[in-house]
Amino acid sequence: MDRKRVNERLELALRPAEKPTLEEVLEQVSTRGVLRGPVDWVFQAWATYIEYAVQKIAEAFQLSEEEKKQLFHFRDTMKRLLREAQKQAKEKLTALYKAVVEGTYRMEGNKLYAPDGTWIYVNERTAPYIPIHGISASAYFPDLLKLPLERLELLQLGWRASDEANHHDKPRMGTTQPWQVFAWATVRYGEFRIDIISVNLTREGVSVEIRIIARSWRQKLSKDEAIDLVVNHLRRGEWTPLLTTWLGDGEANRRDILRGDYKLVIVAKEPWKLGKSISMRKALAARGKEAFARLKESAGVYGVLLDLLRAHKWVNVKLATDDALRATYKQKAKKRSIDVLREAYGRNSGEMPTKQFSHAEGPRRGSGRHRDVSRFDEQQRWLCCR
């Protein structure tokens, strides 16, 4: 990645932005899972989502006073770490931007260094990232689902077959999607070590990567063993492990679902193990509306959690299994698109635009000015409650 492109990514990261609204945050989570935007916006957006999710969990699940205390301490710990990481990330981004603009940086391999030693990893295959150091803490997460161990292990199995890794025989999860923090912590409840490890510079600003280690559990299976067990369960008609496998490594193509093309595609190093290989890295595990119906049915009480988390992949499951919901969603999406065009060109009052705006003059992404909050809020209410 050349100097010009690095500079562009740094400018996007440091762009001013208004404080995120809950509606903006839930829009990103429910449509693509990841929060992206200017550094000041994205860390606050994470904190907003953490606050929202914990409140909804406390309302939806029967928890003892001790469990509520654990949940709220988890929330407070996450928010504190985010504040500390935001400060460090902003300082590093500023130092790197200054070095690139002034030409005082140096390259060593795939690392670009500022004069003070701050570095960013750059290559042509992945988004640049800046490491975050020393931002970690321990916290407990309560048992929300109260499932028998054999049912809980089915949920754990799919995560192990996909996103979950191993850290000294302890389950480990790394993610840029805030809903996955709660979805995974729920099936690995207990004591966690939480680290904020990096800031990734994407084309839309930064994303934040968080790593959590489940200290209360021992990793029993290798990745290959977990994948084999997921396939064996599916052959016997048990879809629960496939659900969490798809929540981890599944491809979320909402456009296909909205046009009636129902496919459960999973990204994997060896796709032939999970189903029919449709590319070098993708497996078609199942297809048809019935496949999504089986996923939804297999979730049980876990689906309550996914619902309140507004997880984008779970929204896809609901859209695939409810014809009326899908039709209404498509109509509302079409209406929003038309309204955006009308507002952009001043046609709500029958007037043509008197001024054309350049991209530079347009609203800042992450500022919230380019979104119609009331329409989104209306859509989210009916989508969540179906």
CSV table of C-alpha atoms in Angstrom, one decimal:
chain,number,residue,atom,x,y,z
A,1,MET,CA,0.0,0.0,0.0
A,2,ASP,CA,1.5,3.3,-1.1
A,3,ARG,CA,1.9,6.5,0.9
A,4,LYS,CA,-1.1,8.2,-0.7
A,5,ARG,CA,-3.5,5.3,0.3
A,6,VAL,CA,-2.2,5.1,3.8
A,7,ASN,CA,-2.7,8.9,4.1
A,8,GLU,CA,-6.3,8.5,2.9
A,9,ARG,CA,-7.1,5.8,5.4
A,10,LEU,CA,-5.5,7.9,8.2
A,11,GLU,CA,-7.6,11.0,7.2
A,12,LEU,CA,-10.8,8.9,7.3
A,13,ALA,CA,-9.9,7.6,10.7
A,14,LEU,CA,-9.3,11.1,12.1
A,15,ARG,CA,-12.2,12.8,10.5
A,16,PRO,CA,-14.5,14.7,12.9
A,17,ALA,CA,-17.8,13.1,13.7
A,18,GLU,CA,-20.8,13.8,15.8
A,19,LYS,CA,-21.7,11.5,18.8
A,20,PRO,CA,-23.3,8.3,17.5
A,21,THR,CA,-27.0,7.7,18.1
A,22,LEU,CA,-28.3,4.3,19.2
A,23,GLU,CA,-30.3,4.2,15.9
A,24,GLU,CA,-27.1,4.6,13.9
A,25,VAL,CA,-25.3,1.9,15.9
A,26,LEU,CA,-28.1,-0.6,15.6
A,27,GLU,CA,-28.4,0.1,11.8
A,28,GLN,CA,-24.7,-0.9,11.3
A,29,VAL,CA,-25.0,-4.0,13.6
A,30,SER,CA,-28.3,-5.2,12.0
A,31,THR,CA,-27.1,-4.8,8.4
A,32,ARG,CA,-23.4,-5.8,8.4
A,33,GLY,CA,-22.4,-6.6,12.0
A,34,VAL,CA,-19.3,-4.5,12.1
A,35,LEU,CA,-19.1,-0.9,13.4
A,36,ARG,CA,-17.0,1.3,11.2
A,37,GLY,CA,-16.3,5.0,11.2
A,38,PRO,CA,-14.0,7.8,12.4
A,39,VAL,CA,-12.0,6.7,15.5
A,40,ASP,CA,-13.9,9.0,17.9
A,41,TRP,CA,-17.2,7.8,16.5
A,42,VAL,CA,-16.5,4.1,16.5
A,43,PHE,CA,-15.3,3.7,20.1
A,44,GLN,CA,-18.3,5.6,21.3
A,45,ALA,CA,-20.5,3.5,19.1
A,46,TRP,CA,-19.2,0.3,20.7
A,47,ALA,CA,-19.9,1.8,24.1
A,48,THR,CA,-23.4,2.7,23.1
A,49,TYR,CA,-24.0,-0.8,21.9
A,50,ILE,CA,-22.6,-2.4,25.0
A,51,GLU,CA,-24.9,-0.3,27.1
A,52,TYR,CA,-27.9,-1.2,24.9
A,53,ALA,CA,-27.2,-4.9,24.9
A,54,VAL,CA,-26.7,-5.2,28.6
A,55,GLN,CA,-29.9,-3.4,29.3
A,56,LYS,CA,-31.9,-5.6,27.0
A,57,ILE,CA,-30.3,-8.7,28.4
A,58,ALA,CA,-31.2,-7.7,31.9
A,59,GLU,CA,-34.8,-7.1,30.9
A,60,ALA,CA,-35.2,-10.3,28.9
A,61,PHE,CA,-33.6,-13.0,31.1
A,62,GLN,CA,-34.3,-14.1,34.6
A,63,LEU,CA,-31.1,-13.3,36.5
A,64,SER,CA,-30.3,-13.4,40.2
A,65,GLU,CA,-28.9,-10.3,41.9
A,66,GLU,CA,-25.4,-11.7,41.7
A,67,GLU,CA,-25.8,-12.4,38.0
A,68,LYS,CA,-27.0,-8.9,37.4
A,69,LYS,CA,-24.0,-7.6,39.3
A,70,GLN,CA,-21.7,-9.7,37.1
A,71,LEU,CA,-23.5,-8.4,33.9
A,72,PHE,CA,-23.3,-4.8,34.9
A,73,HIS,CA,-19.6,-5.2,35.9
A,74,PHE,CA,-18.9,-6.7,32.5
A,75,ARG,CA,-20.6,-3.7,30.9
A,76,ASP,CA,-18.6,-1.2,33.0
A,77,THR,CA,-15.3,-3.1,32.3
A,78,MET,CA,-15.9,-3.1,28.5
A,79,LYS,CA,-16.7,0.6,28.5
A,80,ARG,CA,-13.7,1.5,30.5
A,81,LEU,CA,-11.4,-0.5,28.2
A,82,LEU,CA,-13.0,1.2,25.2
A,83,ARG,CA,-12.3,4.7,26.7
A,84,GLU,CA,-8.7,3.8,27.3
A,85,ALA,CA,-8.2,2.2,23.9
A,86,GLN,CA,-9.8,5.2,22.2
A,87,LYS,CA,-7.2,7.6,23.7
A,88,GLN,CA,-4.3,5.3,22.7
A,89,ALA,CA,-5.6,4.8,19.2
A,90,LYS,CA,-6.2,8.6,18.6
A,91,GLU,CA,-2.7,9.4,19.8
A,92,LYS,CA,-1.2,6.7,17.5
A,93,LEU,CA,-3.3,7.7,14.5
A,94,THR,CA,-2.3,11.4,15.0
A,95,ALA,CA,1.4,10.6,15.2
A,96,LEU,CA,1.3,8.4,12.1
A,97,TYR,CA,-0.7,11.0,10.1
A,98,LYS,CA,1.7,13.7,11.0
A,99,ALA,CA,4.7,11.5,10.0
A,100,VAL,CA,3.1,10.7,6.6
A,101,VAL,CA,2.1,14.3,5.8
A,102,GLU,CA,5.5,15.6,6.8
A,103,GLY,CA,7.4,12.8,5.2
A,104,THR,CA,9.2,11.9,8.4
A,105,TYR,CA,8.1,8.2,8.4
A,106,ARG,CA,10.3,5.2,7.7
A,107,MET,CA,9.4,1.8,6.3
A,108,GLU,CA,10.8,-1.5,7.7
A,109,GLY,CA,9.3,-4.5,6.0
A,110,ASN,CA,5.5,-4.1,6.2
A,111,LYS,CA,5.6,-1.6,9.0
A,112,LEU,CA,5.4,2.1,8.6
A,113,TYR,CA,7.0,4.0,11.6
A,114,ALA,CA,6.5,7.5,12.9
A,115,PRO,CA,9.6,9.2,14.5
A,116,ASP,CA,8.3,8.3,18.0
A,117,GLY,CA,8.2,4.6,17.2
A,118,THR,CA,4.5,4.3,16.6
A,119,TRP,CA,3.9,1.9,13.8
A,120,ILE,CA,1.1,0.7,11.4
A,121,TYR,CA,1.2,-2.6,9.6
A,122,VAL,CA,0.5,-2.3,5.9
A,123,ASN,CA,0.4,-4.7,3.0
A,124,GLU,CA,-1.7,-5.2,-0.2
A,125,ARG,CA,-3.8,-8.1,1.0
A,126,THR,CA,-5.3,-6.8,4.3
A,127,ALA,CA,-6.5,-3.6,5.8
A,128,PRO,CA,-3.8,-1.7,7.6
A,129,TYR,CA,-3.9,-2.0,11.4
A,130,ILE,CA,-2.4,-0.3,14.5
A,131,PRO,CA,-1.8,-2.5,17.5
A,132,ILE,CA,-3.3,-1.4,20.9
A,133,HIS,CA,-1.1,-2.4,23.9
A,134,GLY,CA,-1.9,-2.9,27.5
A,135,ILE,CA,-5.7,-2.4,27.4
A,136,SER,CA,-7.0,-5.5,29.2
A,137,ALA,CA,-9.0,-6.6,32.2
A,138,SER,CA,-10.9,-9.5,33.7
A,139,ALA,CA,-14.7,-9.8,34.1
A,140,TYR,CA,-17.4,-12.4,34.7
A,141,PHE,CA,-20.4,-13.0,32.4
A,142,PRO,CA,-23.4,-14.8,33.8
A,143,ASP,CA,-25.2,-17.9,32.6
A,144,LEU,CA,-28.1,-16.4,30.7
A,145,LEU,CA,-29.6,-19.5,29.0
A,146,LYS,CA,-29.6,-22.0,31.9
A,147,LEU,CA,-29.3,-24.9,29.4
A,148,PRO,CA,-28.3,-28.4,30.2
A,149,LEU,CA,-24.7,-29.0,29.4
A,150,GLU,CA,-25.3,-31.2,26.4
A,151,ARG,CA,-27.4,-28.5,24.8
A,152,LEU,CA,-24.9,-25.8,25.6
A,153,GLU,CA,-22.1,-27.9,24.1
A,154,LEU,CA,-24.0,-28.0,20.8
A,155,LEU,CA,-23.9,-24.2,20.6
A,156,GLN,CA,-20.2,-24.2,21.7
A,157,LEU,CA,-19.4,-26.7,19.0
A,158,GLY,CA,-20.3,-24.5,16.1
A,159,TRP,CA,-18.3,-21.5,17.5
A,160,ARG,CA,-15.3,-23.8,17.9
A,161,ALA,CA,-15.7,-25.0,14.3
A,162,SER,CA,-15.7,-21.4,13.1
A,163,ASP,CA,-14.4,-18.3,14.8
A,164,GLU,CA,-13.3,-19.7,18.2
A,165,ALA,CA,-9.5,-20.3,18.6
A,166,ASN,CA,-7.3,-21.8,21.3
A,167,HIS,CA,-5.2,-19.9,23.8
A,168,HIS,CA,-3.2,-22.2,26.1
A,169,ASP,CA,-6.1,-24.7,26.2
A,170,LYS,CA,-8.6,-21.9,26.8
A,171,PRO,CA,-11.3,-20.9,24.2
A,172,ARG,CA,-10.5,-17.6,22.6
A,173,MET,CA,-12.6,-15.3,20.4
A,174,GLY,CA,-11.4,-12.3,18.3
A,175,THR,CA,-14.0,-10.1,16.6
A,176,THR,CA,-14.8,-6.7,15.2
A,177,GLN,CA,-18.5,-7.3,15.6
A,178,PRO,CA,-20.0,-6.2,19.0
A,179,TRP,CA,-22.9,-8.6,18.8
A,180,GLN,CA,-20.5,-11.6,18.6
A,181,VAL,CA,-19.0,-10.6,22.0
A,182,PHE,CA,-22.3,-11.3,23.7
A,183,ALA,CA,-23.3,-14.2,21.5
A,184,TRP,CA,-20.1,-16.0,22.2
A,185,ALA,CA,-19.7,-15.0,25.9
A,186,THR,CA,-23.2,-16.4,26.5
A,187,VAL,CA,-22.1,-19.9,25.5
A,188,ARG,CA,-18.8,-19.6,27.3
A,189,TYR,CA,-20.1,-17.9,30.4
A,190,GLY,CA,-17.8,-17.4,33.5
A,191,GLU,CA,-14.6,-15.6,33.8
A,192,PHE,CA,-13.1,-13.7,30.9
A,193,ARG,CA,-9.9,-11.9,30.0
A,194,ILE,CA,-10.8,-9.0,27.7
A,195,ASP,CA,-8.2,-7.3,25.5
A,196,ILE,CA,-8.6,-4.5,22.9
A,197,ILE,CA,-5.9,-5.5,20.5
A,198,SER,CA,-6.0,-3.4,17.3
A,199,VAL,CA,-7.6,-0.7,15.2
A,200,ASN,CA,-8.1,-1.6,11.6
A,201,LEU,CA,-8.1,1.1,8.9
A,202,THR,CA,-10.8,0.3,6.4
A,203,ARG,CA,-12.2,2.3,3.5
A,204,GLU,CA,-15.0,3.5,5.8
A,205,GLY,CA,-12.9,4.5,8.7
A,206,VAL,CA,-11.7,2.3,11.5
A,207,SER,CA,-13.0,-0.9,13.1
A,208,VAL,CA,-12.0,-2.1,16.6
A,209,GLU,CA,-10.8,-5.7,17.2
A,210,ILE,CA,-11.5,-7.2,20.6
A,211,ARG,CA,-10.1,-10.5,22.0
A,212,ILE,CA,-11.8,-12.4,24.8
A,213,ILE,CA,-10.5,-15.6,26.5
A,214,ALA,CA,-12.9,-17.9,28.4
A,215,ARG,CA,-10.9,-18.8,31.5
A,216,SER,CA,-13.7,-21.0,33.0
A,217,TRP,CA,-13.6,-23.5,30.2
A,218,ARG,CA,-11.0,-25.9,28.8
A,219,GLN,CA,-10.6,-26.3,25.0
A,220,LYS,CA,-11.4,-29.9,24.3
A,221,LEU,CA,-11.5,-30.0,20.5
A,222,SER,CA,-9.3,-29.1,17.6
A,223,LYS,CA,-10.8,-27.1,14.8
A,224,ASP,CA,-10.9,-30.1,12.5
A,225,GLU,CA,-12.5,-32.3,15.2
A,226,ALA,CA,-15.2,-29.6,15.7
A,227,ILE,CA,-15.9,-29.4,12.0
A,228,ASP,CA,-16.3,-33.1,11.7
A,229,LEU,CA,-18.7,-33.2,14.6
A,230,VAL,CA,-20.8,-30.4,13.1
A,231,VAL,CA,-21.2,-32.4,9.9
A,232,ASN,CA,-22.0,-35.6,11.8
A,233,HIS,CA,-24.7,-33.8,13.9
A,234,LEU,CA,-26.2,-32.3,10.7
A,235,ARG,CA,-26.4,-35.7,9.1
A,236,ARG,CA,-28.4,-36.9,12.1
A,237,GLY,CA,-30.8,-34.0,11.9
A,238,GLU,CA,-29.3,-31.8,14.6
A,239,TRP,CA,-28.9,-28.2,13.3
A,240,THR,CA,-27.8,-26.4,16.4
A,241,PRO,CA,-24.0,-26.7,15.7
A,242,LEU,CA,-24.5,-25.5,12.2
A,243,LEU,CA,-26.3,-22.4,13.5
A,244,THR,CA,-23.3,-21.2,15.5
A,245,THR,CA,-20.9,-22.3,12.7
A,246,TRP,CA,-22.8,-20.0,10.4
A,247,LEU,CA,-22.9,-17.2,13.0
A,248,GLY,CA,-19.2,-17.4,13.0
A,249,ASP,CA,-18.0,-18.0,9.5
A,250,GLY,CA,-21.2,-17.8,7.5
A,251,GLU,CA,-21.7,-15.6,4.5
A,252,ALA,CA,-24.4,-13.0,5.2
A,253,ASN,CA,-25.8,-12.1,1.7
A,254,ARG,CA,-29.1,-10.3,2.4
A,255,ARG,CA,-29.5,-9.4,-1.2
A,256,ASP,CA,-29.8,-13.1,-2.2
A,257,ILE,CA,-32.3,-13.7,0.6
A,258,LEU,CA,-34.5,-10.8,-0.5
A,259,ARG,CA,-34.7,-12.1,-4.0
A,260,GLY,CA,-35.5,-15.6,-2.8
A,261,ASP,CA,-32.1,-17.3,-3.2
A,262,TYR,CA,-31.7,-19.1,0.1
A,263,LYS,CA,-28.2,-20.5,0.6
A,264,LEU,CA,-26.2,-21.3,3.8
A,265,VAL,CA,-22.7,-20.6,2.7
A,266,ILE,CA,-19.8,-20.9,5.1
A,267,VAL,CA,-16.3,-19.6,4.5
A,268,ALA,CA,-13.7,-22.3,5.4
A,269,LYS,CA,-10.1,-23.2,4.6
A,270,GLU,CA,-11.3,-26.7,3.6
A,271,PRO,CA,-14.8,-26.1,2.4
A,272,TRP,CA,-15.4,-29.7,1.2
A,273,LYS,CA,-15.6,-30.8,4.8
A,274,LEU,CA,-18.7,-28.7,5.5
A,275,GLY,CA,-20.6,-29.2,2.2
A,276,LYS,CA,-20.4,-28.7,-1.5
A,277,SER,CA,-17.4,-26.6,-2.5
A,278,ILE,CA,-18.6,-23.6,-4.5
A,279,SER,CA,-15.2,-21.9,-4.5
A,280,MET,CA,-11.7,-22.4,-3.0
A,281,ARG,CA,-12.9,-20.9,0.3
A,282,LYS,CA,-16.7,-21.4,0.4
A,283,ALA,CA,-18.9,-24.3,1.2
A,284,LEU,CA,-22.6,-24.6,0.4
A,285,ALA,CA,-23.8,-26.3,3.6
A,286,ALA,CA,-27.5,-26.3,2.8
A,287,ARG,CA,-30.0,-24.4,0.6
A,288,GLY,CA,-33.7,-23.6,0.5
A,289,LYS,CA,-36.1,-21.8,2.8
A,290,GLU,CA,-36.4,-25.0,4.9
A,291,ALA,CA,-32.7,-24.8,5.8
A,292,PHE,CA,-33.2,-21.4,7.3
A,293,ALA,CA,-36.3,-22.6,9.1
A,294,ARG,CA,-34.3,-25.4,10.7
A,295,LEU,CA,-31.7,-22.9,11.8
A,296,LYS,CA,-34.3,-20.7,13.4
A,297,GLU,CA,-36.0,-23.7,15.1
A,298,SER,CA,-32.6,-25.0,16.5
A,299,ALA,CA,-31.8,-21.7,18.2
A,300,GLY,CA,-34.4,-22.1,20.9
A,301,VAL,CA,-33.8,-19.6,23.8
A,302,TYR,CA,-30.6,-18.6,22.1
A,303,GLY,CA,-32.7,-17.0,19.4
A,304,VAL,CA,-34.1,-14.6,22.1
A,305,LEU,CA,-30.6,-13.3,22.7
A,306,LEU,CA,-29.8,-13.0,19.0
A,307,ASP,CA,-33.0,-11.1,18.5
A,308,LEU,CA,-32.3,-8.5,21.1
A,309,LEU,CA,-28.7,-8.2,19.9
A,310,ARG,CA,-29.9,-7.3,16.4
A,311,ALA,CA,-27.3,-9.6,14.9
A,312,HIS,CA,-27.3,-9.1,11.2
A,313,LYS,CA,-27.1,-12.8,10.4
A,314,TRP,CA,-30.0,-13.6,12.6
A,315,VAL,CA,-32.0,-10.9,10.8
A,316,ASN,CA,-31.3,-12.8,7.6
A,317,VAL,CA,-32.7,-15.9,9.1
A,318,LYS,CA,-35.9,-14.1,10.0
A,319,LEU,CA,-36.2,-12.6,6.6
A,320,ALA,CA,-35.7,-16.0,5.0
A,321,THR,CA,-38.4,-17.7,7.1
A,322,ASP,CA,-41.1,-15.1,7.1
A,323,ASP,CA,-42.6,-14.1,3.7
A,324,ALA,CA,-44.7,-11.2,5.0
A,325,LEU,CA,-41.7,-9.8,6.9
A,326,ARG,CA,-39.5,-10.1,3.8
A,327,ALA,CA,-42.0,-8.4,1.6
A,328,THR,CA,-42.5,-5.6,4.1
A,329,TYR,CA,-38.8,-5.2,4.5
A,330,LYS,CA,-38.3,-4.9,0.8
A,331,GLN,CA,-41.1,-2.3,0.5
A,332,LYS,CA,-39.7,-0.2,3.3
A,333,ALA,CA,-36.2,-0.4,1.8
A,334,LYS,CA,-37.5,0.7,-1.5
A,335,LYS,CA,-39.4,3.6,0.1
A,336,ARG,CA,-36.3,4.7,2.0
A,337,SER,CA,-34.3,4.8,-1.2
A,338,ILE,CA,-36.8,6.9,-3.0
A,339,ASP,CA,-37.1,9.3,-0.1
A,340,VAL,CA,-33.3,9.7,0.1
A,341,LEU,CA,-33.2,10.7,-3.5
A,342,ARG,CA,-36.1,13.1,-3.1
A,343,GLU,CA,-34.5,14.7,-0.1
A,344,ALA,CA,-31.1,14.9,-1.9
A,345,TYR,CA,-32.6,16.8,-4.8
A,346,GLY,CA,-35.2,18.9,-2.9
A,347,ARG,CA,-38.2,17.3,-4.5
A,348,ASN,CA,-40.3,16.9,-1.3
A,349,SER,CA,-41.4,20.5,-1.9
A,350,GLY,CA,-41.6,20.1,-5.7
A,351,GLU,CA,-38.3,22.0,-6.2
A,352,MET,CA,-35.3,21.1,-8.2
A,353,PRO,CA,-31.9,21.5,-6.6
A,354,THR,CA,-30.2,24.9,-6.9
A,355,LYS,CA,-26.8,23.6,-5.9
A,356,GLN,CA,-24.9,20.5,-6.6
A,357,PHE,CA,-22.7,19.2,-3.8
A,358,SER,CA,-19.3,17.5,-4.2
A,359,HIS,CA,-18.3,14.4,-2.3
A,360,ALA,CA,-16.1,16.6,-0.1
A,361,GLU,CA,-19.1,18.8,0.8
A,362,GLY,CA,-21.4,15.9,1.6
A,363,PRO,CA,-22.2,14.8,5.2
A,364,ARG,CA,-19.6,13.0,7.1
A,365,ARG,CA,-20.0,9.3,7.4
A,366,GLY,CA,-20.7,8.4,11.0
A,367,SER,CA,-22.2,11.9,11.7
A,368,GLY,CA,-25.7,10.6,11.3
A,369,ARG,CA,-26.8,13.5,9.0
A,370,HIS,CA,-27.2,11.2,6.0
A,371,ARG,CA,-29.7,8.9,7.7
A,372,ASP,CA,-33.4,9.1,8.3
A,373,VAL,CA,-33.5,8.0,12.0
A,374,SER,CA,-37.3,7.9,12.4
A,375,ARG,CA,-37.8,5.6,9.4
A,376,PHE,CA,-35.0,3.3,10.6
A,377,ASP,CA,-36.4,3.2,14.1
A,378,GLU,CA,-39.8,2.2,12.8
A,379,GLN,CA,-38.3,-0.5,10.6
A,380,GLN,CA,-36.2,-1.9,13.5
A,381,ARG,CA,-39.3,-2.1,15.8
A,382,TRP,CA,-41.3,-4.3,13.5
A,383,LEU,CA,-38.3,-6.3,12.4
A,384,CYS,CA,-37.3,-7.1,16.0
A,385,CYS,CA,-40.7,-8.0,17.2
A,386,ARG,CA,-41.8,-10.3,14.4
